[in-house]
JSON list of C-alpha atoms in Angstrom, two decimals:
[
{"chain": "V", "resi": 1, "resn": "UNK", "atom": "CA", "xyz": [89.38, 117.27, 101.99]},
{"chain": "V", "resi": 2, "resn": "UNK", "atom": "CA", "xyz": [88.43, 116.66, 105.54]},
{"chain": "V", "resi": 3, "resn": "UNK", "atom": "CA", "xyz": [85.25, 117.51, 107.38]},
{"chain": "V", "resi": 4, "resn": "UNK", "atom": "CA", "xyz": [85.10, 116.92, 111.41]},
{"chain": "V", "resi": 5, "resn": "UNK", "atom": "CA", "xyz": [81.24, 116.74, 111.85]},
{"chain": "V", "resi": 6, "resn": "UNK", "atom": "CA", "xyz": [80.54, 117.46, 115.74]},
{"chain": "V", "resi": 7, "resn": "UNK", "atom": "CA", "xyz": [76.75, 115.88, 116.39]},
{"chain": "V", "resi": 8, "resn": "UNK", "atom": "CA", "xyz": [75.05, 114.25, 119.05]},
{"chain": "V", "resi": 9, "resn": "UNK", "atom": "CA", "xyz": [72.17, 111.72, 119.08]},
{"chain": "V", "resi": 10, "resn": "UNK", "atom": "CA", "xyz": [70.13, 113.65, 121.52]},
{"chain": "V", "resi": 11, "resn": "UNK", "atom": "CA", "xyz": [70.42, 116.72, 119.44]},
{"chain": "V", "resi": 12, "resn": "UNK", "atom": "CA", "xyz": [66.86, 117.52, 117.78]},
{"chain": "V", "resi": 13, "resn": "UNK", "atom": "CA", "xyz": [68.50, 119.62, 115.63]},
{"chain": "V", "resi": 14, "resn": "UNK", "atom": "CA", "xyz": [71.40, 117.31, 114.36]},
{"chain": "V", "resi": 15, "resn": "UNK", "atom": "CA", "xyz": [68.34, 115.26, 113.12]},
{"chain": "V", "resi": 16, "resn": "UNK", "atom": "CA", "xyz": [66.93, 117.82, 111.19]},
{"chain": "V", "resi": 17, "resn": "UNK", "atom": "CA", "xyz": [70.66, 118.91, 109.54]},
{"chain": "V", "resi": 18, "resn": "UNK", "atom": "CA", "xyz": [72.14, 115.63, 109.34]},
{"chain": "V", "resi": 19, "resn": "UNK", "atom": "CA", "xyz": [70.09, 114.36, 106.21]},
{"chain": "V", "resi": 20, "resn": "UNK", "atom": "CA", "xyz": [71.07, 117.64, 103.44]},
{"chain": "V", "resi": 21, "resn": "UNK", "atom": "CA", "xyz": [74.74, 117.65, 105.02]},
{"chain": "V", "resi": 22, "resn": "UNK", "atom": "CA", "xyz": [75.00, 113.85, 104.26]},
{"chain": "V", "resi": 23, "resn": "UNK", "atom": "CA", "xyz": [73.47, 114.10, 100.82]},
{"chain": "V", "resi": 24, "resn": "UNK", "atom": "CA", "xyz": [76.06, 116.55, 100.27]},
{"chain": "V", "resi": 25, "resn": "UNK", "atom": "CA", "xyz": [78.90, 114.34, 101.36]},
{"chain": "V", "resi": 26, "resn": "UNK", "atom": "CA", "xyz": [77.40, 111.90, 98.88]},
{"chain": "V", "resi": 27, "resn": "UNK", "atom": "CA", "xyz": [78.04, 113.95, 96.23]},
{"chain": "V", "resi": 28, "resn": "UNK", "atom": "CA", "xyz": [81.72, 114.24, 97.26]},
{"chain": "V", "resi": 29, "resn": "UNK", "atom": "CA", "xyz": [82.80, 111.07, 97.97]},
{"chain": "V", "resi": 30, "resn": "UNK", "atom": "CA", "xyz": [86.25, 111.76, 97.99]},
{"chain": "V", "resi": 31, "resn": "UNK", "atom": "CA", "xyz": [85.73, 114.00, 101.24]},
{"chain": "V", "resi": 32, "resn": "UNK", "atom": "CA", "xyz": [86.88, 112.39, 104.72]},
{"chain": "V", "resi": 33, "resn": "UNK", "atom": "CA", "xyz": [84.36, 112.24, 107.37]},
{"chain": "V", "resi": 34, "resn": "UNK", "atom": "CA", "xyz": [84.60, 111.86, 111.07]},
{"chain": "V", "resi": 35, "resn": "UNK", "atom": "CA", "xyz": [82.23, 112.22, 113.22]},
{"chain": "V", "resi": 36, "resn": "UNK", "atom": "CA", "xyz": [82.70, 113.36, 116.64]},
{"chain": "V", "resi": 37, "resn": "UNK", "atom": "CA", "xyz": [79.95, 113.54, 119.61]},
{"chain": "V", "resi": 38, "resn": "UNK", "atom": "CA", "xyz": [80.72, 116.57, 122.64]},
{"chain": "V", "resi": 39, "resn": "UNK", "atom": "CA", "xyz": [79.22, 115.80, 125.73]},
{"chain": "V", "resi": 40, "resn": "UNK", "atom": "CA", "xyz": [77.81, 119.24, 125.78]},
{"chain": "V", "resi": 41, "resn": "UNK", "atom": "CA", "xyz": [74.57, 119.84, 124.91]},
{"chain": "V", "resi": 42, "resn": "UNK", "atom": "CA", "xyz": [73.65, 116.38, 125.61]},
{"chain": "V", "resi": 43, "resn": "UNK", "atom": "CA", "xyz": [75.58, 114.29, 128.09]},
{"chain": "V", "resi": 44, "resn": "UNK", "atom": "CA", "xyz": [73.67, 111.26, 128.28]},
{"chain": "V", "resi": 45, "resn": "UNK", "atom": "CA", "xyz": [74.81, 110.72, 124.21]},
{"chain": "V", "resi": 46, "resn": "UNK", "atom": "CA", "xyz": [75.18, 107.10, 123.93]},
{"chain": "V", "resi": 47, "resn": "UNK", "atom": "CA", "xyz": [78.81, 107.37, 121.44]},
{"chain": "V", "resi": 48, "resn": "UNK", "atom": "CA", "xyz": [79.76, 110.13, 123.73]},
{"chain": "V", "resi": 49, "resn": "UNK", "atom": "CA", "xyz": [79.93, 108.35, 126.64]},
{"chain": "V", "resi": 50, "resn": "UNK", "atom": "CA", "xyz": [81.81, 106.04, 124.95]},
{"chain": "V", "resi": 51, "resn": "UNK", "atom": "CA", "xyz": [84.95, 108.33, 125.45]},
{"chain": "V", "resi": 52, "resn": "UNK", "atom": "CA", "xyz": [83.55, 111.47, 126.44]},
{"chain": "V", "resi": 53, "resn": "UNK", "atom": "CA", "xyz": [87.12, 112.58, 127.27]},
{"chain": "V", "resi": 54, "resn": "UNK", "atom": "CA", "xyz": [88.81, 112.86, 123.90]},
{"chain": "V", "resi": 55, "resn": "UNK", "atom": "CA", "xyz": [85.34, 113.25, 122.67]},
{"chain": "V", "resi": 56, "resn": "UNK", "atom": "CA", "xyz": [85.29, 116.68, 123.93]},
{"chain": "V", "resi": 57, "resn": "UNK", "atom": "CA", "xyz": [89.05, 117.21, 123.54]},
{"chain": "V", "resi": 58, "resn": "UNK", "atom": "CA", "xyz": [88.72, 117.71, 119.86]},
{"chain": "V", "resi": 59, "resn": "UNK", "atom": "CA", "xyz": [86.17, 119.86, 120.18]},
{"chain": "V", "resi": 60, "resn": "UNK", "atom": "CA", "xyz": [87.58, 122.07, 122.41]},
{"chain": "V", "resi": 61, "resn": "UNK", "atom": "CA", "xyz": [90.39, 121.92, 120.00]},
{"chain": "V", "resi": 62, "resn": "UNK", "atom": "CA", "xyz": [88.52, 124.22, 117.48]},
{"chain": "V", "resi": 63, "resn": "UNK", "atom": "CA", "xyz": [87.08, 125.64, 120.54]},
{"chain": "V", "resi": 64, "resn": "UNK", "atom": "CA", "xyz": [83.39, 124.61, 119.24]},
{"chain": "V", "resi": 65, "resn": "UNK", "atom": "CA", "xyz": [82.14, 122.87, 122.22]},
{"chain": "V", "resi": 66, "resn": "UNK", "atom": "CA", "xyz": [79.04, 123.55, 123.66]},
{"chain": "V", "resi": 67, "resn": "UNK", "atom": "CA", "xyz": [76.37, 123.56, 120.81]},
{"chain": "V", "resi": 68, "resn": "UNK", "atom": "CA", "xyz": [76.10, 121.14, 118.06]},
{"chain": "V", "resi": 69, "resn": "UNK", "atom": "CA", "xyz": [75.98, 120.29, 115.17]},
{"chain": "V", "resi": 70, "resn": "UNK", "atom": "CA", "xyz": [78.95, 122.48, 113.85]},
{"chain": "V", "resi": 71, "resn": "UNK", "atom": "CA", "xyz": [81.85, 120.81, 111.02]},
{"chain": "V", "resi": 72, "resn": "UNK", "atom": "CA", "xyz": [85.01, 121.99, 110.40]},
{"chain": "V", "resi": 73, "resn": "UNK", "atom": "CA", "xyz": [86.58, 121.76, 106.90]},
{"chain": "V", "resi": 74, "resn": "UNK", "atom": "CA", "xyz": [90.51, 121.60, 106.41]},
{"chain": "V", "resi": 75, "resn": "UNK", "atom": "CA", "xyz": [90.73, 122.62, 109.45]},
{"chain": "V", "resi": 76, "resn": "UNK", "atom": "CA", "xyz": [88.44, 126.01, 109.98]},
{"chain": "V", "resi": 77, "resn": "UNK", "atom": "CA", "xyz": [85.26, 125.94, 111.89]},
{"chain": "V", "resi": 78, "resn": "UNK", "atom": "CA", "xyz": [82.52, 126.85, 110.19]},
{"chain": "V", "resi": 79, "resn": "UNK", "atom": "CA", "xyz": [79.65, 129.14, 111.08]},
{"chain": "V", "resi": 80, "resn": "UNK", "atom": "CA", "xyz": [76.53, 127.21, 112.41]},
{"chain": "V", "resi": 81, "resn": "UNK", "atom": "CA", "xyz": [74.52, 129.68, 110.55]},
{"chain": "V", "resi": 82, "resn": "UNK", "atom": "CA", "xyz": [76.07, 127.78, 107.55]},
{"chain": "V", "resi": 83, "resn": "UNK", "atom": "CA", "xyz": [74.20, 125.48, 105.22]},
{"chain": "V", "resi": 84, "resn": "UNK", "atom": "CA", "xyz": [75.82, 122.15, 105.88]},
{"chain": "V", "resi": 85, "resn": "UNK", "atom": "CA", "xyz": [74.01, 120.62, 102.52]},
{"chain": "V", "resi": 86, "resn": "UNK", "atom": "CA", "xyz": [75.93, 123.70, 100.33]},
{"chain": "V", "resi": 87, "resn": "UNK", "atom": "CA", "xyz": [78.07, 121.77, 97.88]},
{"chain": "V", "resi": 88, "resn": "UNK", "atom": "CA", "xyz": [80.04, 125.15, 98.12]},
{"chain": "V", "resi": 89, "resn": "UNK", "atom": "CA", "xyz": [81.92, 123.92, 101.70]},
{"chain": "V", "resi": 90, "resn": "UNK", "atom": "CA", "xyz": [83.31, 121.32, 99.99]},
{"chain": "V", "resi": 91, "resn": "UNK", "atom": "CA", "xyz": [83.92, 122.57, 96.12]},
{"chain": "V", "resi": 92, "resn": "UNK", "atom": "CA", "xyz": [85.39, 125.47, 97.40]},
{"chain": "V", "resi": 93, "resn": "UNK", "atom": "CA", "xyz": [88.53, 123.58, 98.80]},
{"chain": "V", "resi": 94, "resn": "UNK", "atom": "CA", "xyz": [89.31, 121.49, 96.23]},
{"chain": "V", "resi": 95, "resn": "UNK", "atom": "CA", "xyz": [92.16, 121.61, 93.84]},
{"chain": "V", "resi": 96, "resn": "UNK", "atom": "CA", "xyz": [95.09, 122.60, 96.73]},
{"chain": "V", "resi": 97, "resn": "UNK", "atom": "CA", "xyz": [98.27, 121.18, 96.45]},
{"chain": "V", "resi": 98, "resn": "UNK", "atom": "CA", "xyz": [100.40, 119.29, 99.49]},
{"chain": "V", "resi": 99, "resn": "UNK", "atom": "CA", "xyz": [103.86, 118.33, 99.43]},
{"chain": "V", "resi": 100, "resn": "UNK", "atom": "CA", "xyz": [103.37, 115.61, 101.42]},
{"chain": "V", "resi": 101, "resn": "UNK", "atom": "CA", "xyz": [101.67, 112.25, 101.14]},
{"chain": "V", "resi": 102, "resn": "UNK", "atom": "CA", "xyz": [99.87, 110.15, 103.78]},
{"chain": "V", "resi": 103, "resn": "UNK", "atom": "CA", "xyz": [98.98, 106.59, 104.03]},
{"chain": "V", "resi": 104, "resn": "UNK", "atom": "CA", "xyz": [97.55, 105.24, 107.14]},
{"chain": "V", "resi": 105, "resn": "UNK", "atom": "CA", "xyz": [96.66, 101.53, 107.99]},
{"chain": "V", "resi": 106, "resn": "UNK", "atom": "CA", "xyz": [94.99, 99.33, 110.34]},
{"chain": "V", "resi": 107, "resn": "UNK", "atom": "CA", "xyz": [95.64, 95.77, 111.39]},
{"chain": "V", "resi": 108, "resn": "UNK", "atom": "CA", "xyz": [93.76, 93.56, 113.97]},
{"chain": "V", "resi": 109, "resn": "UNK", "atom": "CA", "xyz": [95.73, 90.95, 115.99]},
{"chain": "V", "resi": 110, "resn": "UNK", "atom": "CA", "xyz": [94.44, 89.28, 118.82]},
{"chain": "V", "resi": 111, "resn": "UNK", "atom": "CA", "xyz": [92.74, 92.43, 121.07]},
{"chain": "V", "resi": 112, "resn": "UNK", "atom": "CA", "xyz": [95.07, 94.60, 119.54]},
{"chain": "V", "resi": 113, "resn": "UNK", "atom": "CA", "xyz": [94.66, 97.26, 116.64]},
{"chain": "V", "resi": 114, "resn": "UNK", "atom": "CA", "xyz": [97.82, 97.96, 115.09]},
{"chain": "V", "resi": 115, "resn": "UNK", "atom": "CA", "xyz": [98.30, 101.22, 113.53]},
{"chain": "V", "resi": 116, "resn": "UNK", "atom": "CA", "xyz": [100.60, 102.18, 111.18]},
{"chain": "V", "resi": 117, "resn": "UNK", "atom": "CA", "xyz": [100.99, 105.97, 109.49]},
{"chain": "V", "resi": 118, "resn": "UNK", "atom": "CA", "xyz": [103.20, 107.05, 106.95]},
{"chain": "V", "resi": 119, "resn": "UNK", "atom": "CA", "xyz": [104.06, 110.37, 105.95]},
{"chain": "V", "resi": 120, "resn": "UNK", "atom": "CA", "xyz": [106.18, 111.08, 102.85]},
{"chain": "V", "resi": 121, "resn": "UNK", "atom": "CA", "xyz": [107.30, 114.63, 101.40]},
{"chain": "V", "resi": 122, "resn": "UNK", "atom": "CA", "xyz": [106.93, 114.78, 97.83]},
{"chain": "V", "resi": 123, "resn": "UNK", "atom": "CA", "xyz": [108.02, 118.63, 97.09]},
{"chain": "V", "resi": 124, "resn": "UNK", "atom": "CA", "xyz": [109.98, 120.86, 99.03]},
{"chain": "V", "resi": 125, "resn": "UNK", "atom": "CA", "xyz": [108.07, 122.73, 102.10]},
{"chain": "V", "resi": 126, "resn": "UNK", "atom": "CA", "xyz": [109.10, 124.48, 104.77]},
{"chain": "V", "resi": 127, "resn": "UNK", "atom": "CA", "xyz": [107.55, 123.01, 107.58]},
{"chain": "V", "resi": 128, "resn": "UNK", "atom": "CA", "xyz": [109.63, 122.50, 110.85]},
{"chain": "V", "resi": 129, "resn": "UNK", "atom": "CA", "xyz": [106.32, 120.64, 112.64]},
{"chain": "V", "resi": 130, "resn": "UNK", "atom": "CA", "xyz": [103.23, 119.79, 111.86]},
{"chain": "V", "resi": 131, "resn": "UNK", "atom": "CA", "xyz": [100.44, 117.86, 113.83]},
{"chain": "V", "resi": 132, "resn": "UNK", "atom": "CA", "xyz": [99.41, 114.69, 113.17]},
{"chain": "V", "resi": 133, "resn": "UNK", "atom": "CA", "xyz": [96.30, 113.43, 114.55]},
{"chain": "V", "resi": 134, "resn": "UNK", "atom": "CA", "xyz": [94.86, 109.89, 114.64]},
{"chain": "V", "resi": 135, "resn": "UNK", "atom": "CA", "xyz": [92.06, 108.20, 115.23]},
{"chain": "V", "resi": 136, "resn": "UNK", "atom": "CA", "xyz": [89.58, 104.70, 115.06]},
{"chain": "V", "resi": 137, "resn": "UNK", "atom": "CA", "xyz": [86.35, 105.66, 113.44]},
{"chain": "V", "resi": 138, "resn": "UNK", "atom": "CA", "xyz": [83.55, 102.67, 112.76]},
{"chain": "V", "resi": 139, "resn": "UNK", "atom": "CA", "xyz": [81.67, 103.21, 109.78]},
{"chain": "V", "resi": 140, "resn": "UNK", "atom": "CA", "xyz": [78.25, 102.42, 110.67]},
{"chain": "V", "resi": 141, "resn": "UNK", "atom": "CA", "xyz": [77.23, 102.26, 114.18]},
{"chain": "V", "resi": 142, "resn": "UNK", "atom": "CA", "xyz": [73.35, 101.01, 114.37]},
{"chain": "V", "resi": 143, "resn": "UNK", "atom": "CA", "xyz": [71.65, 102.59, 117.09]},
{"chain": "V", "resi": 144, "resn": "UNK", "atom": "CA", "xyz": [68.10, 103.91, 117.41]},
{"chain": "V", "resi": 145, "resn": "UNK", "atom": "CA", "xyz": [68.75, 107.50, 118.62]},
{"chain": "V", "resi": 146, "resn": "UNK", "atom": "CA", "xyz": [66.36, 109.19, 121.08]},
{"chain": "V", "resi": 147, "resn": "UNK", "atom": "CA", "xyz": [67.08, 112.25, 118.24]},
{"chain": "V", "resi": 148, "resn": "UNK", "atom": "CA", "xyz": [65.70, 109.66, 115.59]},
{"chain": "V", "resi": 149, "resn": "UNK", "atom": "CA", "xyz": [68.79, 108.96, 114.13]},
{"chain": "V", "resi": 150, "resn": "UNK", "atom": "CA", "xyz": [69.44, 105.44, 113.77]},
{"chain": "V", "resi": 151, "resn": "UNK", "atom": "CA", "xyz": [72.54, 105.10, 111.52]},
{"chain": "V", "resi": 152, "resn": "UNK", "atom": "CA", "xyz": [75.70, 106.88, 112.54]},
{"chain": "V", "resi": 153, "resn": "UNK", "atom": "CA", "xyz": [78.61, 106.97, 110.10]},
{"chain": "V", "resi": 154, "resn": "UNK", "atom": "CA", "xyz": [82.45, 107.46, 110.70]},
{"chain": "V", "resi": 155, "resn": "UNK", "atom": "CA", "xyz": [82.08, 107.61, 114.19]},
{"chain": "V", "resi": 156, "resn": "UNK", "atom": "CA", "xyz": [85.39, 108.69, 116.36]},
{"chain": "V", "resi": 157, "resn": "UNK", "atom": "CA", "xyz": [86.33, 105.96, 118.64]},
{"chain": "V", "resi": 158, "resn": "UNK", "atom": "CA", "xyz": [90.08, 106.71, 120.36]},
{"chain": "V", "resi": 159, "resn": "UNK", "atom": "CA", "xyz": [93.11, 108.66, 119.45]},
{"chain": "V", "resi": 160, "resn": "UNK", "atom": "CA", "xyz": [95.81, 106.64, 118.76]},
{"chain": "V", "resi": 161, "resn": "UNK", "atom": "CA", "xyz": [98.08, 109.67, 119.29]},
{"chain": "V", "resi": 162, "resn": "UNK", "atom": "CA", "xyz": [96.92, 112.71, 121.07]},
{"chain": "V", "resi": 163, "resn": "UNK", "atom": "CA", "xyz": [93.61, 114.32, 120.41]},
{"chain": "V", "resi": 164, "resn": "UNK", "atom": "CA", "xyz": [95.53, 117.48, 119.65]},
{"chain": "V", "resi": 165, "resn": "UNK", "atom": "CA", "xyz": [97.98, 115.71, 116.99]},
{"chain": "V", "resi": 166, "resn": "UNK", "atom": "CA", "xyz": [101.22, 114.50, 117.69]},
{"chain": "V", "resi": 167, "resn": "UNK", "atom": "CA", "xyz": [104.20, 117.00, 116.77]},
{"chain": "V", "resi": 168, "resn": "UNK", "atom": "CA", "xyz": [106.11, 115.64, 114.24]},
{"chain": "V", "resi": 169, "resn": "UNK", "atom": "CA", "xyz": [108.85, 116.85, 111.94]},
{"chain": "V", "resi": 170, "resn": "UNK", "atom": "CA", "xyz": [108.79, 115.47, 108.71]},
{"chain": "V", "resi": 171, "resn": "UNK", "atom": "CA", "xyz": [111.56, 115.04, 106.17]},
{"chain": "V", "resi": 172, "resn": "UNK", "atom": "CA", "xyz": [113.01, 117.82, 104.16]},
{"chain": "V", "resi": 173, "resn": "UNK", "atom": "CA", "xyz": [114.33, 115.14, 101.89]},
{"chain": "V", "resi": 174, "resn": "UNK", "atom": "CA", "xyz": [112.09, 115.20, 98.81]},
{"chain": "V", "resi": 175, "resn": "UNK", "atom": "CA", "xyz": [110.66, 111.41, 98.88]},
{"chain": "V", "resi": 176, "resn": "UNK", "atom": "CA", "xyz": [111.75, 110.74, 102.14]},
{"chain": "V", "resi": 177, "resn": "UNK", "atom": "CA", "xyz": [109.47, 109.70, 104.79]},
{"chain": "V", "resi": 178, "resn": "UNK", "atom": "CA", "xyz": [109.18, 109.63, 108.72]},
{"chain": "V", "resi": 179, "resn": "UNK", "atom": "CA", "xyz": [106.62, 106.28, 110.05]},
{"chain": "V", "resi": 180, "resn": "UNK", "atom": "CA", "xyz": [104.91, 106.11, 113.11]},
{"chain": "V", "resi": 181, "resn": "UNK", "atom": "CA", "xyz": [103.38, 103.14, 114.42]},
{"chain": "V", "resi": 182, "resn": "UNK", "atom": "CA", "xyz": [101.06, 102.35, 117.98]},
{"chain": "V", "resi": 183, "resn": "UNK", "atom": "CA", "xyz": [98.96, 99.76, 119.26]},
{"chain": "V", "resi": 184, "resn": "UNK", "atom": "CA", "xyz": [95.35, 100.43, 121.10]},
{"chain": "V", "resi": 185, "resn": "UNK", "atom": "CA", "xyz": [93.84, 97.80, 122.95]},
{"chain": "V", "resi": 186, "resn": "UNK", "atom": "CA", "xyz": [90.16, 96.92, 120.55]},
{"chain": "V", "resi": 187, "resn": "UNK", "atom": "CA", "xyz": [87.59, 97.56, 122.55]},
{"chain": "V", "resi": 188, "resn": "UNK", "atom": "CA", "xyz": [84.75, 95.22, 122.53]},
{"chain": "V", "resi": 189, "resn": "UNK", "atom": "CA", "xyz": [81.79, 97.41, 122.16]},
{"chain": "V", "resi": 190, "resn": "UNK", "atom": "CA", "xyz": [83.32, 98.00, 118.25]},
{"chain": "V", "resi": 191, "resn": "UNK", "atom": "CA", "xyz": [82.48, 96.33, 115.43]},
{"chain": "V", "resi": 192, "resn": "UNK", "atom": "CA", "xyz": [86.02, 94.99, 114.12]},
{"chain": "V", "resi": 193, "resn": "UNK", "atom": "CA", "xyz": [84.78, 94.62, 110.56]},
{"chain": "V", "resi": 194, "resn": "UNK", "atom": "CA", "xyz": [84.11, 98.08, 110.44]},
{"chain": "V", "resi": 195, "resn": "UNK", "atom": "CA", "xyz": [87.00, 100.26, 112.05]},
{"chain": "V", "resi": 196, "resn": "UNK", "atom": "CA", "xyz": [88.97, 101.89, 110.38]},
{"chain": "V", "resi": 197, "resn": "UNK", "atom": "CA", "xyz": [91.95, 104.60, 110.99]},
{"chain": "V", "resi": 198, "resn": "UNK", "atom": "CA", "xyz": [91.50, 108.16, 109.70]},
{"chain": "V", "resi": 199, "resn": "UNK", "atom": "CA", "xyz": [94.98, 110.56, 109.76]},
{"chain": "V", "resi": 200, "resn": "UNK", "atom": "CA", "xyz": [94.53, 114.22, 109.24]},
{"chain": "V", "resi": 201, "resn": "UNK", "atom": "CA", "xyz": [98.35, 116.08, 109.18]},
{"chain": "V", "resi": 202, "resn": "UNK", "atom": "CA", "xyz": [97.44, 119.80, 110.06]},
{"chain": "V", "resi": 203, "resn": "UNK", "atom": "CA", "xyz": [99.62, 122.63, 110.52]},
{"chain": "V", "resi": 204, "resn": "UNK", "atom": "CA", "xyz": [100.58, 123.48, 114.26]},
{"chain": "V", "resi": 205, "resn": "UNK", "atom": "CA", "xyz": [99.73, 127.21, 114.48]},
{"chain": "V", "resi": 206, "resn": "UNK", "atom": "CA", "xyz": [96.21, 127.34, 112.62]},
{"chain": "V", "resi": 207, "resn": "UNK", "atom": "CA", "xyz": [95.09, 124.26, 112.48]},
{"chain": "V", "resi": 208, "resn": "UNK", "atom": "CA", "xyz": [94.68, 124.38, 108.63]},
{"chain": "V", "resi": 209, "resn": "UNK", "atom": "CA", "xyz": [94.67, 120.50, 107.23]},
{"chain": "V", "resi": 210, "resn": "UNK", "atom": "CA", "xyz": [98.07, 120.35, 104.87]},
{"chain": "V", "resi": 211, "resn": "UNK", "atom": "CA", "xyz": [96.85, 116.23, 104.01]},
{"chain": "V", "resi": 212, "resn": "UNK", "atom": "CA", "xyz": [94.78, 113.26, 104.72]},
{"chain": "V", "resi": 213, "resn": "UNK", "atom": "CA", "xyz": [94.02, 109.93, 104.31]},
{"chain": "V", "resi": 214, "resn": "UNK", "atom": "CA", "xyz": [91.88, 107.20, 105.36]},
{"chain": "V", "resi": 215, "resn": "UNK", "atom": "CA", "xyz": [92.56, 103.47, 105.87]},
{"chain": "V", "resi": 216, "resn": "UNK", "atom": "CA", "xyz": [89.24, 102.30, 103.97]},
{"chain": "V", "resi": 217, "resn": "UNK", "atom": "CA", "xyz": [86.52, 104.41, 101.90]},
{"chain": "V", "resi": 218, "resn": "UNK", "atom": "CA", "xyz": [84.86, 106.43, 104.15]}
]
């Protein structure tokens, strides 16, 4: 299960939402988390800046941007109304099936981060294309928010792809797999003992996650 958690460290509100949804993450720890920060209602966010560009790409992908915080589960944004600390968003889509797998790693060498994802069909689908989107997340970033905030977890860093997901086509063949590998320049304002890479394989149409994976426990 993956969660796209759209925050920002000016946002008042984040601060007061952020604790219950995080306790609630807690209690799933097998649930992906990235955390991405728009540039709209705060532009002067710190780990926006950072790459406000594909920052707000992805949110514009879900068409979210403008108010935060908002998450999107496998894919579908949910309501802001919503109670982000409701073990419910998370319960609720457990237990699907995929009939692919994904593994996704990173590698450091020199100033470059090496990225390497895998995806392997392990039933037979009929998918023509899917999207496959990438990214570096760090896992802690330690910075004393003007929002109070001072720990921010799985933040988004770069796509190594596109911030829409690359089209693939993956193999009919039953245990088959198609790999995909890039390089991204490491950026010196990252911690390198604390990136990792997060894949999320979606379909291309609606958006609904069909698999996941992380390099590292997230």
């Amino acid at each position: 299960i993956v969660v796209e958690h759209f925050t920002n460290t000016r946002c008042s509100v984040c601060a007061s939402r952020n604790p219950g949804f995080f306790t609630n993450l807690g209690n799933n720890p097998n649930v992906i988390h990235l955390a991405i920060h728009p540039s709209s209602p705060y532009s002067n966010c710190v780990l926006s800046q950072h790459n406000s560009l594909e920052n707000d790409a992805r949110t514009n992908y879900y068409n979210i941007y403008g108010a935060t915080p908002r998450i999107v589960v496998q894919g579908t944004s949910i309501p802001a109304t919503t109670n982000y600390g409701d073990a419910s968003i998370f319960t609720s889509q457990s237990g699907q099936m995929s009939p692919f797998t994904v593994r996704t790693s990173l590698d450091v060498n020199g100033g470059q981060v090496i990225i390497t994802v895998v995806v392997k069909t392990e039933a037979i689908h009929s998918f023509t294309d899917l999207k496959l989107f990438t990214a570096i997340a760090e896992d802690t970033v330690f910075y004393n928010a003007p929002n109070g905030e001072n720990e921010h977890y799985n933040v988004f860093r770069e796509s190594v792809f596109e911030t829409e997901g690359k089209t693939i086509t993956p193999s009919m063949m039953v245990g088959d797999s198609v790999m995909f590998t890039e390089s991204i320049a490491l950026d010196m304002v990252w911690d390198v003992n604390r990136i990792s890479s997060i894949s999320i394989l979606q379909e291309s149409g609606n958006k609904a996650v069909v698999q996941a994976a992380t390099s590292r426990n997230q």
